[in-house]
PDB file of C-alpha atoms in Angstrom:
ATOM      1  CA  MET Y 378     113.798 104.421 120.753  1.00 80.00           C
ATOM      2  CA  PRO Y 379     111.113 102.178 119.243  1.00 88.00           C
ATOM      3  CA  PRO Y 380     111.611 100.149 116.074  1.00 93.00           C
ATOM      4  CA  ILE Y 381     109.872 101.626 113.027  1.00 94.00           C
ATOM      5  CA  LEU Y 382     108.233  99.474 110.361  1.00 94.00           C
ATOM      6  CA  HIS Y 383     108.032 101.430 107.102  1.00 90.00           C
ATOM      7  CA  PHE Y 384     105.265 100.756 104.580  1.00 88.00           C
ATOM      8  CA  SER Y 385     104.197 102.394 101.313  1.00 82.00           C
ATOM      9  CA  LYS Y 386     100.530 102.477 100.344  1.00 78.00           C
ATOM     10  CA  GLN Y 387     100.294 101.658  96.651  1.00 69.00           C
ATOM     11  CA  LYS Y 388      96.491 101.782  96.527  1.00 73.00           C
ATOM     12  CA  SER Y 389      93.552 101.163  98.814  1.00 79.00           C
ATOM     13  CA  GLY Y 390      94.020  97.820 100.555  1.00 83.00           C
ATOM     14  CA  TRP Y 391      97.630  97.303  99.345  1.00 82.00           C
ATOM     15  CA  LEU Y 392     100.781  97.983 101.392  1.00 84.00           C
ATOM     16  CA  THR Y 393     104.430  97.318 100.551  1.00 83.00           C
ATOM     17  CA  PHE Y 394     106.810  96.601 103.441  1.00 86.00           C
ATOM     18  CA  ASN Y 395     109.987  98.631 102.894  1.00 85.00           C
ATOM     19  CA  GLY Y 396     111.917  97.452 105.912  1.00 89.00           C
ATOM     20  CA  LEU Y 397     112.752  97.776 109.586  1.00 94.00           C
ATOM     21  CA  CYS Y 398     114.045 101.285 110.286  1.00 94.00           C
ATOM     22  CA  ALA Y 399     115.867 103.207 112.979  1.00 93.00           C
ATOM     23  CA  LEU Y 400     115.391 106.933 113.539  1.00 90.00           C
ATOM     24  CA  ALA Y 401     118.362 108.780 112.022  1.00 85.00           C
ATOM     25  CA  ASP Y 402     117.448 112.463 112.310  1.00 84.00           C
ATOM     26  CA  VAL Y 403     114.588 114.921 112.847  1.00 86.00           C
ATOM     27  CA  ARG Y 404     114.537 118.295 111.085  1.00 82.00           C
ATOM     28  CA  HIS Y 405     112.224 121.255 110.701  1.00 82.00           C
ATOM     29  CA  ALA Y 406     110.726 121.481 107.211  1.00 79.00           C
ATOM     30  CA  TRP Y 407     107.976 123.331 105.335  1.00 76.00           C
ATOM     31  CA  PHE Y 408     105.132 121.406 103.721  1.00 73.00           C
ATOM     32  CA  GLU Y 409     101.995 122.202 101.769  1.00 71.00           C
ATOM     33  CA  ASP Y 410      98.669 120.888 103.052  1.00 73.00           C
ATOM     34  CA  GLY Y 411      95.523 121.747 101.109  1.00 72.00           C
ATOM     35  CA  GLY Y 412      97.213 124.765  99.550  1.00 71.00           C
ATOM     36  CA  LYS Y 413      98.375 126.070 102.929  1.00 77.00           C
ATOM     37  CA  VAL Y 414     102.098 126.139 103.766  1.00 78.00           C
ATOM     38  CA  ILE Y 415     102.805 124.858 107.278  1.00 83.00           C
ATOM     39  CA  LYS Y 416     105.902 124.184 109.360  1.00 85.00           C
ATOM     40  CA  ASN Y 417     106.340 120.552 110.281  1.00 85.00           C
ATOM     41  CA  LEU Y 418     109.011 117.929 110.943  1.00 86.00           C
ATOM     42  CA  ARG Y 419     110.885 115.744 108.448  1.00 82.00           C
ATOM     43  CA  ILE Y 420     111.883 112.380 109.858  1.00 85.00           C
ATOM     44  CA  LEU Y 421     114.952 110.670 108.354  1.00 83.00           C
ATOM     45  CA  LEU Y 422     115.095 106.890 108.704  1.00 87.00           C
ATOM     46  CA  SER Y 423     117.861 104.327 108.217  1.00 88.00           C
ATOM     47  CA  ILE Y 424     116.589 101.067 106.689  1.00 90.00           C
ATOM     48  CA  LEU Y 425     118.328  98.234 108.527  1.00 92.00           C
ATOM     49  CA  ASP Y 426     119.956  95.256 106.849  1.00 90.00           C
ATOM     50  CA  THR Y 427     117.243  92.660 107.420  1.00 89.00           C
ATOM     51  CA  GLU Y 428     114.487  91.405 105.139  1.00 83.00           C
ATOM     52  CA  THR Y 429     112.148  89.992 107.812  1.00 87.00           C
ATOM     53  CA  VAL Y 430     110.720  91.020 111.177  1.00 91.00           C
ATOM     54  CA  SER Y 431     109.366  88.525 113.704  1.00 91.00           C
ATOM     55  CA  ALA Y 432     105.728  89.097 114.654  1.00 93.00           C
ATOM     56  CA  LYS Y 433     106.513  87.419 118.004  1.00 94.00           C
ATOM     57  CA  TRP Y 434     109.070  90.148 118.742  1.00 95.00           C
ATOM     58  CA  LEU Y 435     106.486  92.868 118.109  1.00 94.00           C
ATOM     59  CA  ARG Y 436     103.862  91.103 120.252  1.00 94.00           C
ATOM     60  CA  GLU Y 437     106.311  90.592 123.114  1.00 94.00           C
ATOM     61  CA  ARG Y 438     107.237  94.266 123.106  1.00 93.00           C
ATOM     62  CA  VAL Y 439     103.565  95.089 123.629  1.00 92.00           C
ATOM     63  CA  THR Y 440     102.446  92.348 126.025  1.00 93.00           C
ATOM     64  CA  SER Y 441     105.467  91.300 128.091  1.00 88.00           C
ATOM     65  CA  GLY Y 442     105.832  94.555 130.008  1.00 85.00           C
ATOM     66  CA  ASP Y 443     109.611  94.394 129.523  1.00 89.00           C
ATOM     67  CA  MET Y 444     110.656  95.675 126.101  1.00 91.00           C
ATOM     68  CA  ARG Y 445     114.357  95.182 126.857  1.00 91.00           C
ATOM     69  CA  GLU Y 446     113.803  91.505 127.525  1.00 92.00           C
ATOM     70  CA  ALA Y 447     111.698  91.198 124.357  1.00 93.00           C
ATOM     71  CA  ASP Y 448     114.483  92.851 122.339  1.00 93.00           C
ATOM     72  CA  LYS Y 449     117.070  90.557 123.895  1.00 92.00           C
ATOM     73  CA  ASN Y 450     115.163  87.341 123.122  1.00 92.00           C
ATOM     74  CA  TYR Y 451     113.326  88.022 119.854  1.00 93.00           C
ATOM     75  CA  ALA Y 452     114.669  91.109 118.066  1.00 94.00           C
ATOM     76  CA  PRO Y 453     116.677  90.796 114.815  1.00 93.00           C
ATOM     77  CA  GLU Y 454     120.413  91.016 115.380  1.00 94.00           C
ATOM     78  CA  VAL Y 455     120.558  94.353 113.534  1.00 94.00           C
ATOM     79  CA  TRP Y 456     118.121  95.858 116.055  1.00 95.00           C
ATOM     80  CA  ARG Y 457     120.159  94.637 119.034  1.00 93.00           C
ATOM     81  CA  LYS Y 458     123.121  96.426 117.453  1.00 93.00           C
ATOM     82  CA  VAL Y 459     121.028  99.624 117.082  1.00 93.00           C
ATOM     83  CA  ILE Y 460     120.384  99.529 120.831  1.00 91.00           C
ATOM     84  CA  LYS Y 461     124.161  99.453 121.355  1.00 90.00           C
ATOM     85  CA  GLY Y 462     124.631 102.405 118.993  1.00 89.00           C
ATOM     86  CA  LYS Y 463     125.628 100.628 115.762  1.00 91.00           C
ATOM     87  CA  ILE Y 464     123.416 100.971 112.676  1.00 89.00           C
ATOM     88  CA  GLU Y 465     123.883  98.416 109.890  1.00 89.00           C
ATOM     89  CA  ARG Y 466     122.040  99.827 106.891  1.00 86.00           C
ATOM     90  CA  ARG Y 467     120.602  97.708 104.108  1.00 79.00           C
ATOM     91  CA  GLN Y 468     123.217  96.819 101.512  1.00 66.00           C
ATOM     92  CA  VAL Y 469     121.949  99.037  98.703  1.00 55.00           C
ATOM     93  CA  TRP Y 470     124.696  97.826  96.372  1.00 51.00           C
ATOM     94  CA  ALA Y 471     123.580  94.209  96.655  1.00 51.00           C
ATOM     95  CA  SER Y 472     122.719  92.452  93.403  1.00 53.00           C
ATOM     96  CA  LYS Y 473     119.049  92.832  92.540  1.00 74.00           C
ATOM     97  CA  VAL Y 474     117.131  92.675  89.289  1.00 87.00           C
ATOM     98  CA  ARG Y 475     113.743  94.327  89.682  1.00 90.00           C
ATOM     99  CA  SER Y 476     110.539  93.122  88.076  1.00 92.00           C
ATOM    100  CA  LYS Y 477     108.273  95.420  86.086  1.00 93.00           C
ATOM    101  CA  GLN Y 478     105.895  95.536  89.063  1.00 91.00           C
ATOM    102  CA  GLN Y 479     108.705  96.917  91.232  1.00 90.00           C
ATOM    103  CA  GLN Y 480     109.596  99.612  88.697  1.00 94.00           C
ATOM    104  CA  VAL Y 481     106.214 101.147  87.867  1.00 95.00           C
ATOM    105  CA  PRO Y 482     103.302 102.279  90.061  1.00 93.00           C
ATOM    106  CA  VAL Y 483     100.371 100.018  90.803  1.00 90.00           C
ATOM    107  CA  ALA Y 484      97.509 100.467  88.325  1.00 90.00           C
ATOM    108  CA  ASN Y 485      94.890 103.072  89.304  1.00 90.00           C
ATOM    109  CA  SER Y 486      97.018 104.258  92.234  1.00 91.00           C
ATOM    110  CA  GLU Y 487      97.889 107.809  93.193  1.00 92.00           C
ATOM    111  CA  ASP Y 488     101.495 107.151  92.146  1.00 93.00           C
ATOM    112  CA  GLU Y 489     100.300 106.147  88.676  1.00 95.00           C
ATOM    113  CA  ASN Y 490      98.386 109.415  88.354  1.00 95.00           C
ATOM    114  CA  ILE Y 491     101.509 111.376  89.317  1.00 96.00           C
ATOM    115  CA  LEU Y 492     103.634 109.486  86.782  1.00 97.00           C
ATOM    116  CA  SER Y 493     100.980 110.129  84.106  1.00 97.00           C
ATOM    117  CA  GLU Y 494     101.443 113.862  84.648  1.00 97.00           C
ATOM    118  CA  VAL Y 495     105.188 113.428  84.123  1.00 97.00           C
ATOM    119  CA  ALA Y 496     104.711 111.265  81.026  1.00 96.00           C
ATOM    120  CA  ALA Y 497     102.470 113.948  79.488  1.00 96.00           C
ATOM    121  CA  LEU Y 498     105.413 116.376  79.274  1.00 95.00           C
ATOM    122  CA  SER Y 499     107.092 117.003  75.949  1.00 94.00           C
ATOM    123  CA  PRO Y 500     110.606 115.543  75.463  1.00 92.00           C
ATOM    124  CA  ALA Y 501     112.201 118.958  76.077  1.00 92.00           C
ATOM    125  CA  GLU Y 502     110.027 119.527  79.151  1.00 94.00           C
ATOM    126  CA  PHE Y 503     110.913 116.099  80.525  1.00 95.00           C
ATOM    127  CA  GLU Y 504     114.630 116.882  80.227  1.00 94.00           C
ATOM    128  CA  ALA Y 505     114.135 120.132  82.169  1.00 94.00           C
ATOM    129  CA  PHE Y 506     111.947 118.250  84.664  1.00 96.00           C
ATOM    130  CA  THR Y 507     114.664 115.629  85.219  1.00 96.00           C
ATOM    131  CA  VAL Y 508     117.292 118.295  85.853  1.00 94.00           C
ATOM    132  CA  ALA Y 509     114.959 119.938  88.382  1.00 94.00           C
ATOM    133  CA  LEU Y 510     114.401 116.525  89.989  1.00 95.00           C
ATOM    134  CA  ILE Y 511     118.140 116.021  90.418  1.00 94.00           C
ATOM    135  CA  GLU Y 512     118.332 119.531  91.869  1.00 92.00           C
ATOM    136  CA  LYS Y 513     116.108 118.240  94.711  1.00 90.00           C
ATOM    137  CA  LEU Y 514     118.556 115.509  95.779  1.00 90.00           C
ATOM    138  CA  PRO Y 515     120.498 117.690  98.264  1.00 87.00           C
ATOM    139  CA  ASP Y 516     117.168 118.272 100.043  1.00 84.00           C
ATOM    140  CA  ILE Y 517     116.839 114.507 100.419  1.00 84.00           C
ATOM    141  CA  VAL Y 518     120.461 113.436 100.977  1.00 83.00           C
ATOM    142  CA  ALA Y 519     121.968 115.380 103.852  1.00 79.00           C
ATOM    143  CA  GLY Y 520     125.284 117.058 103.056  1.00 85.00           C
ATOM    144  CA  LEU Y 521     125.258 116.269  99.331  1.00 88.00           C
ATOM    145  CA  GLU Y 522     126.343 119.069  96.993  1.00 90.00           C
ATOM    146  CA  HIS Y 523     126.030 119.094  93.241  1.00 88.00           C
ATOM    147  CA  ARG Y 524     125.991 121.058  90.035  1.00 90.00           C
ATOM    148  CA  ILE Y 525     124.160 120.078  86.885  1.00 91.00           C
ATOM    149  CA  THR Y 526     123.967 121.436  83.339  1.00 90.00           C
ATOM    150  CA  ARG Y 527     121.507 120.674  80.548  1.00 90.00           C
ATOM    151  CA  THR Y 528     122.752 120.133  77.015  1.00 88.00           C
ATOM    152  CA  ARG Y 529     121.205 121.582  73.874  1.00 71.00           C
ATOM    153  CA  ARG Y 530     118.585 119.598  71.967  1.00 60.00           C
ATOM    154  CA  THR Y 531     120.757 119.109  68.872  1.00 51.00           C
ATOM    155  CA  GLY Y 532     124.378 118.076  68.833  1.00 47.00           C
ATOM    156  CA  ASP Y 533     124.168 116.806  72.399  1.00 46.00           C
ATOM    157  CA  HIS Y 534     126.259 113.692  71.624  1.00 56.00           C
ATOM    158  CA  GLY Y 535     123.587 111.492  73.200  1.00 71.00           C
ATOM    159  CA  ILE Y 536     123.732 113.271  76.573  1.00 90.00           C
ATOM    160  CA  ASP Y 537     120.840 115.295  78.036  1.00 92.00           C
ATOM    161  CA  PHE Y 538     122.664 116.650  81.104  1.00 93.00           C
ATOM    162  CA  PHE Y 539     125.943 116.370  82.984  1.00 93.00           C
ATOM    163  CA  GLY Y 540     127.360 117.456  86.313  1.00 93.00           C
ATOM    164  CA  MET Y 541     129.025 116.444  89.541  1.00 93.00           C
ATOM    165  CA  PHE Y 542     128.036 115.233  92.981  1.00 93.00           C
ATOM    166  CA  LYS Y 543     130.234 116.175  95.909  1.00 92.00           C
ATOM    167  CA  MET Y 544     130.062 113.815  98.865  1.00 88.00           C
ATOM    168  CA  PRO Y 545     129.931 115.471 102.294  1.00 85.00           C
ATOM    169  CA  TYR Y 546     132.896 115.655 104.658  1.00 83.00           C
ATOM    170  CA  PRO Y 547     134.791 113.548 105.656  1.00 86.00           C
ATOM    171  CA  ILE Y 548     134.398 111.633 102.361  1.00 84.00           C
ATOM    172  CA  ASP Y 549     134.697 114.924 100.415  1.00 86.00           C
ATOM    173  CA  TYR Y 550     134.804 113.144  97.054  1.00 90.00           C
ATOM    174  CA  GLN Y 551     133.576 114.364  93.662  1.00 92.00           C
ATOM    175  CA  ILE Y 552     131.612 112.093  91.319  1.00 92.00           C
ATOM    176  CA  GLU Y 553     131.261 113.229  87.710  1.00 94.00           C
ATOM    177  CA  PHE Y 554     128.106 112.055  85.936  1.00 95.00           C
ATOM    178  CA  LEU Y 555     126.415 112.094  82.521  1.00 95.00           C
ATOM    179  CA  GLY Y 556     122.731 111.428  82.036  1.00 95.00           C
ATOM    180  CA  GLU Y 557     119.814 110.793  79.733  1.00 96.00           C
ATOM    181  CA  ALA Y 558     116.112 111.478  80.304  1.00 95.00           C
ATOM    182  CA  LYS Y 559     113.608 109.596  78.130  1.00 95.00           C
ATOM    183  CA  ARG Y 560     109.816 109.510  78.056  1.00 94.00           C
ATOM    184  CA  TYR Y 561     108.923 105.922  77.204  1.00 94.00           C
ATOM    185  CA  LYS Y 562     105.881 103.710  77.661  1.00 93.00           C
ATOM    186  CA  THR Y 563     107.715 100.512  76.686  1.00 96.00           C
ATOM    187  CA  PRO Y 564     110.565  98.684  78.475  1.00 96.00           C
ATOM    188  CA  ILE Y 565     114.082 100.075  78.106  1.00 96.00           C
ATOM    189  CA  THR Y 566     116.305  97.648  76.209  1.00 96.00           C
ATOM    190  CA  PRO Y 567     120.106  97.228  76.384  1.00 94.00           C
ATOM    191  CA  ASP Y 568     120.731  99.065  73.099  1.00 94.00           C
ATOM    192  CA  GLN Y 569     118.925 102.144  74.445  1.00 93.00           C
ATOM    193  CA  VAL Y 570     121.210 102.330  77.475  1.00 94.00           C
ATOM    194  CA  SER Y 571     124.326 101.451  75.483  1.00 92.00           C
ATOM    195  CA  ARG Y 572     124.627 104.986  74.037  1.00 90.00           C
ATOM    196  CA  LEU Y 573     125.018 106.415  77.536  1.00 93.00           C
ATOM    197  CA  VAL Y 574     127.487 103.676  78.482  1.00 92.00           C
ATOM    198  CA  ALA Y 575     129.566 104.429  75.366  1.00 91.00           C
ATOM    199  CA  ARG Y 576     129.806 108.107  76.324  1.00 91.00           C
ATOM    200  CA  LEU Y 577     131.154 107.482  79.838  1.00 91.00           C
ATOM    201  CA  GLY Y 578     134.770 108.448  80.369  1.00 89.00           C
ATOM    202  CA  ARG Y 579     137.110 107.146  83.016  1.00 87.00           C
ATOM    203  CA  GLY Y 580     135.716 107.762  86.493  1.00 88.00           C
ATOM    204  CA  GLN Y 581     132.325 108.945  85.203  1.00 92.00           C
ATOM    205  CA  TYR Y 582     128.943 107.585  86.226  1.00 94.00           C
ATOM    206  CA  GLY Y 583     125.737 107.406  84.232  1.00 95.00           C
ATOM    207  CA  LEU Y 584     122.210 108.374  85.305  1.00 96.00           C
ATOM    208  CA  TYR Y 585     119.380 107.101  83.103  1.00 97.00           C
ATOM    209  CA  PHE Y 586     115.855 108.381  83.847  1.00 97.00           C
ATOM    210  CA  ALA Y 587     112.848 106.833  82.119  1.00 97.00           C
ATOM    211  CA  THR Y 588     109.108 107.005  82.737  1.00 97.00           C
ATOM    212  CA  SER Y 589     108.744 103.267  82.045  1.00 97.00           C
ATOM    213  CA  TRP Y 590     110.808 100.292  83.232  1.00 97.00           C
ATOM    214  CA  TYR Y 591     113.978  98.340  82.352  1.00 97.00           C
ATOM    215  CA  SER Y 592     113.938  94.860  80.864  1.00 96.00           C
ATOM    216  CA  GLU Y 593     115.542  92.035  82.816  1.00 95.00           C
ATOM    217  CA  GLN Y 594     118.220  91.710  80.122  1.00 95.00           C
ATOM    218  CA  THR Y 595     119.092  95.414  80.432  1.00 95.00           C
ATOM    219  CA  GLN Y 596     119.519  95.171  84.175  1.00 94.00           C
ATOM    220  CA  ARG Y 597     121.564  91.965  83.986  1.00 92.00           C
ATOM    221  CA  GLU Y 598     123.906  93.391  81.352  1.00 92.00           C
ATOM    222  CA  ILE Y 599     124.522  96.511  83.428  1.00 91.00           C
ATOM    223  CA  GLU Y 600     125.210  94.303  86.444  1.00 87.00           C
ATOM    224  CA  SER Y 601     127.300  91.589  84.800  1.00 85.00           C
ATOM    225  CA  ASP Y 602     129.480  94.080  82.905  1.00 86.00           C
ATOM    226  CA  ARG Y 603     129.742  96.267  86.026  1.00 85.00           C
ATOM    227  CA  TYR Y 604     128.811  99.416  84.141  1.00 89.00           C
ATOM    228  CA  PRO Y 605     128.644 102.423  86.515  1.00 92.00           C
ATOM    229  CA  VAL Y 606     125.073 103.333  85.528  1.00 94.00           C
ATOM    230  CA  ARG Y 607     122.087 103.967  87.798  1.00 94.00           C
ATOM    231  CA  LEU Y 608     118.736 103.130  86.212  1.00 95.00           C
ATOM    232  CA  PHE Y 609     115.809 105.261  87.434  1.00 96.00           C
ATOM    233  CA  SER Y 610     112.386 103.865  86.550  1.00 96.00           C
ATOM    234  CA  GLY Y 611     108.947 105.466  86.684  1.00 96.00           C
ATOM    235  CA  GLN Y 612     108.413 104.441  90.310  1.00 94.00           C
ATOM    236  CA  ASP Y 613     111.853 105.814  91.241  1.00 95.00           C
ATOM    237  CA  ILE Y 614     110.851 109.178  89.762  1.00 96.00           C
ATOM    238  CA  VAL Y 615     107.662 109.246  91.843  1.00 95.00           C
ATOM    239  CA  ASN Y 616     109.602 108.258  94.972  1.00 91.00           C
ATOM    240  CA  ILE Y 617     112.044 111.157  94.503  1.00 93.00           C
ATOM    241  CA  LEU Y 618     109.148 113.554  93.884  1.00 94.00           C
ATOM    242  CA  ARG Y 619     107.539 112.495  97.152  1.00 91.00           C
ATOM    243  CA  ALA Y 620     110.792 112.607  99.134  1.00 88.00           C
ATOM    244  CA  GLY Y 621     111.565 116.042  97.698  1.00 89.00           C
ATOM    245  CA  ASP Y 622     108.143 117.444  98.664  1.00 89.00           C
ATOM    246  CA  CYS Y 623     107.149 117.995  95.025  1.00 92.00           C
ATOM    247  CA  VAL Y 624     103.709 116.420  95.450  1.00 92.00           C
ATOM    248  CA  ALA Y 625     100.611 117.908  97.075  1.00 89.00           C
ATOM    249  CA  ASP Y 626      97.125 116.382  97.273  1.00 87.00           C
ATOM    250  CA  GLY Y 627      98.110 113.541  94.958  1.00 88.00           C
ATOM    251  CA  ARG Y 628      99.374 115.788  92.156  1.00 92.00           C
ATOM    252  CA  LEU Y 629     102.605 117.486  91.137  1.00 94.00           C
ATOM    253  CA  ARG Y 630     102.948 120.816  92.908  1.00 93.00           C
ATOM    254  CA  THR Y 631     102.115 123.550  90.424  1.00 92.00           C
ATOM    255  CA  ASP Y 632     104.600 126.044  91.885  1.00 92.00           C
ATOM    256  CA  TRP Y 633     107.470 123.552  91.680  1.00 93.00           C
ATOM    257  CA  MET Y 634     106.570 122.512  88.129  1.00 94.00           C
ATOM    258  CA  GLN Y 635     106.484 126.132  86.981  1.00 93.00           C
ATOM    259  CA  LEU Y 636     110.018 126.624  88.280  1.00 91.00           C
ATOM    260  CA  ALA Y 637     111.161 123.294  86.813  1.00 91.00           C
ATOM    261  CA  LEU Y 638     109.918 124.197  83.314  1.00 92.00           C
ATOM    262  CA  ALA Y 639     110.757 127.906  83.421  1.00 88.00           C
ATOM    263  CA  GLU Y 640     113.934 127.446  81.372  1.00 74.00           C
ATOM    264  CA  VAL Y 641     112.825 124.557  79.193  1.00 78.00           C
ATOM    265  CA  ASP Y 642     114.266 126.210  76.067  1.00 70.00           C
ATOM    266  CA  VAL Y 643     117.532 127.270  77.708  1.00 61.00           C
ATOM    267  CA  HIS Y 644     120.559 125.021  77.178  1.00 52.00           C
ATOM    268  CA  PHE Y 645     124.074 125.641  78.353  1.00 56.00           C
ATOM    269  CA  ALA Y 646     126.411 123.113  76.756  1.00 54.00           C
ATOM    270  CA  ASP Y 647     126.880 120.712  73.834  1.00 51.00           C
ATOM    271  CA  GLY Y 648     127.149 117.418  75.748  1.00 49.00           C
ATOM    272  CA  LEU Y 649     130.895 117.001  75.447  1.00 48.00           C
ATOM    273  CA  ARG Y 650     132.736 115.735  78.502  1.00 48.00           C
ATOM    274  CA  PRO Y 651     132.576 118.434  81.182  1.00 48.00           C
ATOM    275  CA  THR Y 652     135.536 119.779  83.054  1.00 43.00           C
ATOM    276  CA  SER Y 653     135.551 120.167  86.831  1.00 44.00           C
ATOM    277  CA  LEU Y 654     132.667 122.262  88.124  1.00 42.00           C
ATOM    278  CA  TRP Y 655     134.365 123.089  91.438  1.00 43.00           C
TER     279      TRP Y 655
END
């Protein structure tokens, strides 16, 4: 199995290195290409726990004629473990405060155009859109189950949706969550997130979706106080859309958006703490 270097193209001439990856799984999937639906393959990758890759290692794999020897002498330790059957994934829970540039698409990029379509939705449409986006997560995360409910526009107690994630066997654990979805063009400040934090009950997690970005102070307060809240920025939204196959030819898929907004005026609950959904 060859090592895989994963990059994202932000705009012409600009690439972001996302990490050294190992092949985790290959599945059949349906995609849209130029308006035509075709059967293809979806490749699942595990990002390994290393921030750098030696160019000498890559050159030696090509020129030495002995890839095993090149791996032995120059490969990162995490790759040598992959060869032996052990995958050490990147520590996603590690402390990290993201800059604005890491949270929003590059100017004049395709990702920025996609996010502009999302930002053009009305507040009610964006709430329905966010629920539909979360509905795509089981297509991205193998084995994940979930249920989600939107709240009504008035009397929602500061909550736009709630639900549960169920981790796959053998973990088989339920995670109850509450969430907010906000269309903003300015940075999200601590006081804006505090309403969601105040609504969290024991054992509940918060999901905050915004079309903009989070200030450094907001991120540090969430981290230092160990609040169980996941902050999704504009770039995160675009990344989920791409991973969930909701984008075609650089735009949001019309068929998916129609389904996402079909029940924009339908609400099912008042935002009070939900009981078990299973």
